[in-house]
Amino acid sequence: MTTHSPRFWRCIPQRYRLTGTHCTMCNEYYFPPRTICPNCRRDAKMEEHKFKGTGTVVTYTIIHNATEDFERQTPYNLAIIELDEGPRLTGQVVSSKSGIKIGMRVRPVFRILGKEGERGIIYYGTKFVPIED
Amino acid sequence: MPSGIVSYGVYIPRFRIRASEIARIWGESEDIGRSLNVFEKAVPDMDEDAVTIAVEAARHAVDRAGLDPCRIGAIYSGSESHPYAVKSTGTIVGEAICTSPAFTAADFEFACKAGTAAIQACLGLVSSGLIDLGLAIGSDVSQGAPGDALEYTAAAGGAAYVIGSRDLAAEIESFYSFTTDTPDFWRREGMPYPEHGGRFTGEPAYFKHVTSAAKGLMNKISVTPEDYDYAVFHQPNGKFPVRVARKLGFTKEQIEPGLVVPHIGNTYSGSCLIGLAATLDVARPGDRIFVTSFGSGAGSDAFSIKVCDKIEEIREGAPSVRDYIAKAQYLDYAVYAKHKGKLRL
Amino acid sequence: MRSVSIIGVGCTKFGERWDSSLRDMALEAGVLAISDAGIAGEDIGAMYVGNMSGGRFIDQEHIGALIADCVGLSRLHIPSTRVEAACASGGLALRQAILAVASGYQDIVIAAGVEKMTDVSSGTAADALSAAADREWETFFGATFPALYAMIARLHMRKFGTTQEQLAEVAVKNHHHGYLNPLAQYHMELKVEDVLKSPMVADPLHIMDCSPITDGAAALVLAPTEVARKYCDTPIKIIGTAQASDTLALHDRREITTLDATVHAARAAFSQARIEPSQIDVAEVHDCFTIGEILAIEDLGFVEKGQGGKAAEDGVTCLGGKMPVNTSGGLKACGHPVGATGIKQACEIALQLRGQAGKRQVDEAEIGLAHNVGGSGGTALVHIFSR
């Protein structure tokens, strides 16, 4: 019945703990992790890096129409966030009394990302809240 | 060897609903908050559950004392609202806080005292030297059936305790448990809401077990309420803990810092543990805290705790209970029902 | 490499085609195109079919063989290839067909595109479309396809002062063009207020800023330029074809408000064609959302970066303006049957250059451009055509 377990499981370190990679050759940080550095390619020297999770909102939208999986949560904020170490990711910004704006500082929280229906697994992962909260 | 609390962490969701709002919907007196001594309760966000709360509390516990999570050899998470009936919350917490895989885990259930039972299990493993650190968590997003009395108090929140035998912030000097088969409150497998025995949950259940465990501990280690600076009792509402404290000879001042239920409701497995955390937030080295939990079904765990010097070093390392109580955002009943999944779509 | 020309075009009506299946529409477009080219089935050397997601929409893969079969060519056993690059599937199918002819490997080749999107619920369609984004790192976290373009719009508004009204002008213009196109999904004129008052989908994009769910098919017949006049009075020469890729996820782009894939493909295409953007008389660009057209006219080099909103507002890109864009109605008003769009764009340019665009004819159009994008910019195709 439920088919996505392995695909979700593989990415648990990234979704739960923001584990990415760092190329010690060119000093670039990657999240999600890249096994190959686009700058150095086969000359890359990659090591694991756990990101702090704090960052800044680069751009955002407020989603009113979502796919079935997210329909109940609308409207919700989605943003592109630049982590302090450099890489950017896409994530939800929740529990914000002050709304959302470009330049807002955020920190990570552990939340439910979704569920495979009533009977399937629960996808946990990282969302973001304003840093002062 | 002495064992006890190396660190602690709490998490309380930011949303609240006032008792008066619930009363408004069900046609009860809007003054009901005063009769329960519970004025508002914490409500989880739509993407929070007992696991996310456990993770946030556990992360705070680890961060507060700057601990290496790989030292944790056991994770026991207690709840009445584990999202999986089969698949341990402890596994998810472990991955989220970056332990190594070298730990044991299992989920606990004993109504509101699952968290203190988890602490006892960790104490066993730690003081026998079998593990270095244990993580005991009590977290819940408890459900009260719409229109039922429990709806006023069933709340969301959790606390996590790192148990160890060195660098103690507070030593657990002793404990005593009292457990019987008393069906005062239960939930059958697959049912969404619990059942309760009304007034039967009072004297034969809560009061009998809390007083028996408390007196049992006081006899065991020859102490009296005067030997303690603080006391924390399980808080199903704001009246029972006040009454049982008085019955046992503890004062209002002793229980005051730990009495959080008027502001956040009954967080079930988190209740006593959040009350204890609120007390640790203000206690000073040398202070003694008397804690007695209660779980329906029924049982109580009583603990005698002595605060150590290290508490001052670690206290500021994570948010306090008051910090969370202050971050309140109020909902009306409709939004609350949506958050709690009470609306069948 | 020899020169390639379009000798036949065919396009179905776009819209909610309840009575037509994917097979029906592919056949319809195919027959129109080969009749237009005056060729026989036996003349066809190969077929390339753009289709984004037969699997998610109609549980059907193996589209290449399916289309060759249902258009009656199974006994000729021609090579038939399904091409996928999300919303750029059609443009990429065209490119593959061009390369087959240019290389000398094939002579007469069909480039087609088809998508049947209304056999599933709109929720399923939206989810299928979001596979054009990064499933693991965008969609999984709650991103929808409109949300990605909305984030581009939000930043474009912040950086360049683009307004919601300017975005709305793109929709108004394209509906005006679509009104003149008998094959378009929508034949209704819009006003800016209509767009701004329509429900918000992903702030700042309203539903009227978004292209619809559409069924449709289109086909082209390509031949070597040296023999094109045997088949058709006005063969349309392909003077530039280019394709470029970029990161799949929007958050990995060098610059969120520029589609580098478009920039690179455009540069290569213009260089091949040996012309400047200012020499383009008419263009079909990828307006999956209104902001998409604004980005396109900037990244293709028609206007300076950041000036796209103003160009829309000033009517530069309207029929009758300096540089008409999306005379077909664009994806917005003509509709966006994903795999077919890139081919439809080329059909529209061919009609314009032939002087057969009816009420939406751009006077004396000599050189045209088609621009097709996959996802939020992971793939871009640019083709340049001349009379």
Coordinates of C-alpha atoms in Angstrom, one line a residue, chain C residues 63-373:
Chain C
I63 CA 3.8 7.5 -26.1
G64 CA 6.2 7.5 -29.2
A65 CA 4.9 4.1 -30.3
L66 CA 1.3 5.0 -29.4
I67 CA 1.2 8.1 -31.5
A68 CA 2.8 6.5 -34.5
D69 CA 0.3 3.7 -34.2
C70 CA -2.8 5.8 -33.8
V71 CA -2.0 8.1 -36.7
G72 CA -1.9 5.0 -38.9
L73 CA 1.8 4.6 -39.4
S74 CA 2.4 1.4 -37.6
R75 CA 2.9 -0.6 -40.8
L76 CA 5.6 1.8 -41.9
H77 CA 7.6 1.0 -38.7
I78 CA 9.1 4.5 -38.5
P79 CA 11.2 5.6 -35.6
S80 CA 9.0 7.5 -33.1
T81 CA 10.4 9.1 -30.0
R82 CA 8.6 10.6 -27.0
V83 CA 10.4 13.6 -25.7
E84 CA 10.0 15.0 -22.2
A85 CA 11.3 18.2 -20.6
A86 CA 8.3 19.1 -18.5
C87 CA 6.6 22.2 -20.1
A88 CA 9.3 22.4 -22.7
S89 CA 8.6 18.9 -24.1
G90 CA 7.1 20.4 -27.3
G91 CA 10.0 22.8 -27.9
L92 CA 12.4 20.0 -27.3
A93 CA 10.6 17.7 -29.7
L94 CA 10.9 20.3 -32.3
R95 CA 14.6 20.6 -31.7
Q96 CA 15.1 16.8 -31.9
A97 CA 13.3 16.8 -35.2
I98 CA 15.4 19.6 -36.5
L99 CA 18.6 17.9 -35.6
A100 CA 17.4 14.7 -37.3
V101 CA 16.8 16.6 -40.6
A102 CA 19.8 18.9 -40.3
S103 CA 22.2 16.0 -39.7
G104 CA 21.1 14.4 -42.9
Y105 CA 19.9 11.4 -41.1
Q106 CA 16.2 12.0 -42.0
D107 CA 14.4 14.0 -44.6
I108 CA 10.8 14.5 -43.7
V109 CA 10.2 14.5 -40.0
I110 CA 7.1 15.2 -37.8
A111 CA 7.5 17.2 -34.7
A112 CA 4.4 16.9 -32.6
G113 CA 3.1 17.6 -29.1
V114 CA 0.1 16.4 -27.2
E115 CA -1.3 16.5 -23.7
K116 CA -4.6 15.3 -22.2
M117 CA -4.9 16.9 -18.8
T118 CA -8.6 16.8 -18.0
D119 CA -9.1 13.1 -17.5
V120 CA -8.0 13.5 -13.9
S121 CA -9.1 15.8 -11.1
S122 CA -7.5 19.3 -11.0
G123 CA -5.8 18.3 -7.8
T124 CA -4.1 15.4 -9.5
A125 CA -3.3 17.6 -12.5
A126 CA -1.6 20.1 -10.2
D127 CA 0.4 17.4 -8.5
A128 CA 1.5 16.0 -11.9
L129 CA 2.6 19.4 -13.0
S130 CA 4.5 19.9 -9.8
A131 CA 6.8 17.1 -11.0
A132 CA 8.3 19.7 -13.2
A133 CA 9.7 21.2 -10.0
D134 CA 12.1 19.6 -7.6
R135 CA 9.9 16.9 -6.0
E136 CA 12.3 16.1 -3.1
W137 CA 13.2 19.7 -2.1
E138 CA 10.5 22.0 -3.4
T139 CA 7.2 20.1 -3.8
F140 CA 7.8 17.9 -0.7
F141 CA 8.1 21.0 1.4
G142 CA 4.8 22.4 0.2
A143 CA 5.8 24.3 -2.9
T144 CA 3.3 24.3 -5.8
F145 CA 4.2 25.3 -9.3
P146 CA 2.4 28.7 -9.0
A147 CA 4.2 29.2 -5.7
L148 CA 7.6 29.0 -7.4
Y149 CA 6.7 31.6 -10.0
A150 CA 5.1 33.7 -7.3
M151 CA 8.4 33.8 -5.4
I152 CA 10.1 35.0 -8.6
A153 CA 7.4 37.6 -9.0
R154 CA 7.7 38.8 -5.4
L155 CA 11.5 39.3 -5.7
H156 CA 11.1 40.9 -9.2
M157 CA 8.7 43.4 -7.6
R158 CA 11.1 44.1 -4.8
K159 CA 14.2 44.5 -7.0
F160 CA 12.7 46.3 -10.0
G161 CA 9.5 47.8 -8.8
T162 CA 7.3 45.6 -11.0
T163 CA 3.7 45.9 -9.9
Q164 CA 0.7 43.5 -9.8
E165 CA -0.9 45.8 -12.3
Q166 CA 1.9 45.3 -14.8
L167 CA 1.6 41.5 -14.3
A168 CA -2.1 41.8 -15.0
E169 CA -1.4 43.8 -18.2
V170 CA 0.2 40.6 -19.6
A171 CA -2.9 38.6 -19.0
V172 CA -5.1 41.4 -20.5
K173 CA -3.0 41.6 -23.6
N174 CA -2.8 37.8 -24.1
H175 CA -6.6 37.5 -23.7
H176 CA -7.0 40.2 -26.2
H177 CA -4.9 38.2 -28.6
G178 CA -6.6 34.9 -27.7
Y179 CA -9.9 36.5 -28.5
L180 CA -8.7 36.8 -32.1
N181 CA -7.5 33.2 -32.3
P182 CA -10.2 30.7 -33.1
L183 CA -8.2 27.8 -31.6
A184 CA -7.6 29.5 -28.3
Q185 CA -9.1 28.0 -25.1
Y186 CA -10.5 31.4 -23.9
H187 CA -12.3 33.9 -26.0
M188 CA -12.8 36.6 -23.5
E189 CA -11.3 40.0 -23.0
L190 CA -10.1 40.9 -19.6
K191 CA -9.5 44.2 -17.7
V192 CA -6.7 44.7 -15.2
E193 CA -9.3 44.8 -12.4
D194 CA -10.6 41.4 -13.4
V195 CA -7.2 40.0 -12.9
L196 CA -6.6 41.7 -9.6
K197 CA -10.0 40.8 -8.2
S198 CA -9.7 37.1 -9.1
P199 CA -8.9 34.8 -6.2
M200 CA -5.3 34.7 -5.1
V201 CA -3.5 31.4 -5.9
A202 CA 0.0 32.1 -4.5
D203 CA 0.6 35.7 -3.5
P204 CA 1.1 37.8 -5.6
L205 CA -0.3 35.7 -8.4
H206 CA -4.1 35.6 -8.9
I207 CA -5.8 32.8 -10.7
M208 CA -6.0 35.1 -13.8
D209 CA -2.2 35.4 -13.7
C210 CA -2.0 31.6 -14.3
S211 CA -2.3 29.6 -17.5
P212 CA -5.0 27.0 -17.3
I213 CA -5.3 23.2 -17.5
T214 CA -5.8 22.4 -21.2
D215 CA -6.2 19.5 -23.7
G216 CA -4.6 19.9 -27.1
A217 CA -2.2 18.8 -29.7
A218 CA -0.1 20.4 -32.5
A219 CA 2.1 19.1 -35.2
L220 CA 4.7 20.4 -37.7
V221 CA 6.2 18.8 -40.8
L222 CA 9.9 19.5 -41.3
A223 CA 11.9 19.1 -44.5
P224 CA 15.4 20.0 -45.7
T225 CA 15.2 23.6 -46.9
E226 CA 16.7 22.6 -50.3
V227 CA 13.6 20.6 -51.2
A228 CA 11.0 22.5 -49.1
R229 CA 9.6 24.4 -52.1
K230 CA 8.5 21.2 -53.6
Y231 CA 5.9 20.9 -50.9
C232 CA 4.9 24.4 -49.9
D233 CA 4.8 27.9 -51.3
T234 CA 6.1 29.5 -48.1
P235 CA 8.4 27.2 -46.3
I236 CA 9.5 28.7 -43.0
K237 CA 13.2 28.3 -42.4
I238 CA 14.6 27.5 -39.0
I239 CA 17.6 29.8 -38.7
G240 CA 18.4 29.2 -35.0
T241 CA 17.8 26.4 -32.6
A242 CA 19.2 26.2 -29.1
Q243 CA 18.6 24.5 -25.8
A244 CA 20.0 25.1 -22.3
S245 CA 19.6 23.6 -18.9
D246 CA 19.9 25.1 -15.4
T247 CA 19.4 23.8 -11.8
L248 CA 16.1 22.1 -11.3
A249 CA 15.2 23.9 -8.0
L250 CA 14.5 27.6 -8.0
H251 CA 16.5 28.0 -4.8
D252 CA 19.7 26.8 -6.5
R253 CA 19.6 29.3 -9.3
R254 CA 22.4 31.9 -9.7
E255 CA 19.8 34.6 -9.7
I256 CA 16.2 34.0 -8.9
T257 CA 14.8 36.8 -11.2
T258 CA 16.7 35.6 -14.3
L259 CA 16.2 32.4 -16.1
D260 CA 19.8 31.7 -17.1
A261 CA 18.6 28.8 -19.3
T262 CA 16.7 31.3 -21.4
V263 CA 19.6 33.7 -21.5
H264 CA 22.0 31.0 -22.7
A265 CA 19.6 29.4 -25.2
A266 CA 18.8 32.8 -26.6
R267 CA 22.4 33.8 -27.0
A268 CA 23.2 30.6 -28.9
A269 CA 20.1 30.9 -31.1
F270 CA 20.7 34.5 -32.0
S271 CA 24.3 33.8 -32.7
Q272 CA 23.4 30.9 -35.0
A273 CA 20.8 33.0 -36.8
R274 CA 23.3 35.9 -36.9
I275 CA 20.7 38.4 -35.8
E276 CA 19.9 40.7 -32.9
P277 CA 16.8 40.5 -30.6
S278 CA 15.7 43.8 -32.1
Q279 CA 15.2 42.1 -35.4
I280 CA 12.5 39.8 -34.2
D281 CA 9.1 40.9 -35.5
V282 CA 6.9 38.5 -33.5
A283 CA 7.6 36.1 -30.6
E284 CA 5.8 33.4 -28.8
V285 CA 7.2 33.2 -25.2
H286 CA 6.5 31.0 -22.2
D287 CA 3.9 32.8 -20.2
C288 CA 2.9 29.9 -17.9
F289 CA 2.3 32.7 -15.5
T290 CA 2.2 36.4 -16.3
I291 CA 5.6 36.9 -14.6
G292 CA 6.9 34.2 -17.0
E293 CA 6.3 36.5 -20.0
I294 CA 8.0 39.5 -18.2
L295 CA 11.1 37.4 -17.4
A296 CA 11.1 36.0 -21.0
I297 CA 11.2 39.4 -22.8
E298 CA 14.0 40.5 -20.5
D299 CA 16.0 37.3 -20.7
L300 CA 15.6 37.0 -24.4
G301 CA 17.1 40.4 -24.7
F302 CA 14.0 42.3 -26.0
V303 CA 14.1 44.7 -23.1
E304 CA 16.6 45.5 -20.3
K305 CA 16.5 43.4 -17.1
G306 CA 13.8 44.8 -14.8
Q307 CA 11.9 46.6 -17.6
G308 CA 9.6 43.8 -18.6
G309 CA 6.7 45.1 -16.4
K310 CA 7.0 48.5 -17.9
A311 CA 7.0 47.1 -21.5
A312 CA 3.8 45.2 -20.8
E313 CA 2.2 48.3 -19.3
D314 CA 3.3 50.5 -22.3
G315 CA 1.8 48.1 -24.8
V316 CA 5.1 47.4 -26.4
T317 CA 4.3 43.7 -26.6
C318 CA 0.7 44.1 -27.8
L319 CA -0.5 43.5 -31.4
G320 CA 0.3 46.8 -33.1
G321 CA 3.1 47.5 -30.7
K322 CA 6.8 47.6 -31.3
M323 CA 7.3 43.9 -30.6
P324 CA 4.2 41.8 -30.5
V325 CA 4.4 38.8 -28.1
N326 CA 2.1 35.8 -27.8
T327 CA -0.3 36.7 -30.7
S328 CA -1.7 33.2 -30.2
G329 CA -3.0 34.2 -26.8
G330 CA 0.1 32.7 -25.2
L331 CA -0.2 29.9 -22.6
K332 CA -2.5 32.1 -20.7
A333 CA -5.4 32.5 -23.1
C334 CA -4.7 30.0 -25.8
G335 CA -4.1 27.4 -23.1
H336 CA -1.2 25.2 -22.1
P337 CA -1.6 21.5 -23.0
V338 CA 1.9 21.0 -21.7
G339 CA 3.6 18.8 -24.3
A340 CA 1.9 20.6 -27.2
T341 CA 2.7 24.2 -26.3
G342 CA 6.2 24.3 -27.8
I343 CA 4.9 23.0 -31.1
K344 CA 1.9 25.3 -31.1
Q345 CA 4.2 28.2 -30.6
A346 CA 6.2 27.2 -33.7
C347 CA 2.9 26.8 -35.6
E348 CA 1.8 30.3 -34.6
I349 CA 5.1 31.8 -35.8
A350 CA 4.9 29.9 -39.0
L351 CA 1.4 31.2 -39.7
Q352 CA 2.5 34.7 -38.9
L353 CA 5.5 34.5 -41.2
R354 CA 3.3 33.0 -43.9
G355 CA 0.8 35.9 -43.5
Q356 CA -1.9 33.4 -42.5
A357 CA -2.6 34.6 -39.0
G358 CA -6.0 36.2 -39.8
K359 CA -7.1 38.9 -37.4
R360 CA -4.0 38.6 -35.3
Q361 CA -1.6 39.0 -38.2
V362 CA 1.6 41.1 -37.5
D363 CA 2.2 43.2 -40.6
E364 CA 5.1 42.1 -42.7
A365 CA 6.5 39.7 -40.1
E366 CA 9.7 38.3 -41.5
I367 CA 11.5 36.9 -38.5
G368 CA 9.9 35.2 -35.5
L369 CA 11.0 33.5 -32.3
A370 CA 9.5 30.8 -30.1
H371 CA 10.6 30.3 -26.5
N372 CA 9.6 27.3 -24.4
V373 CA 10.6 26.7 -20.8

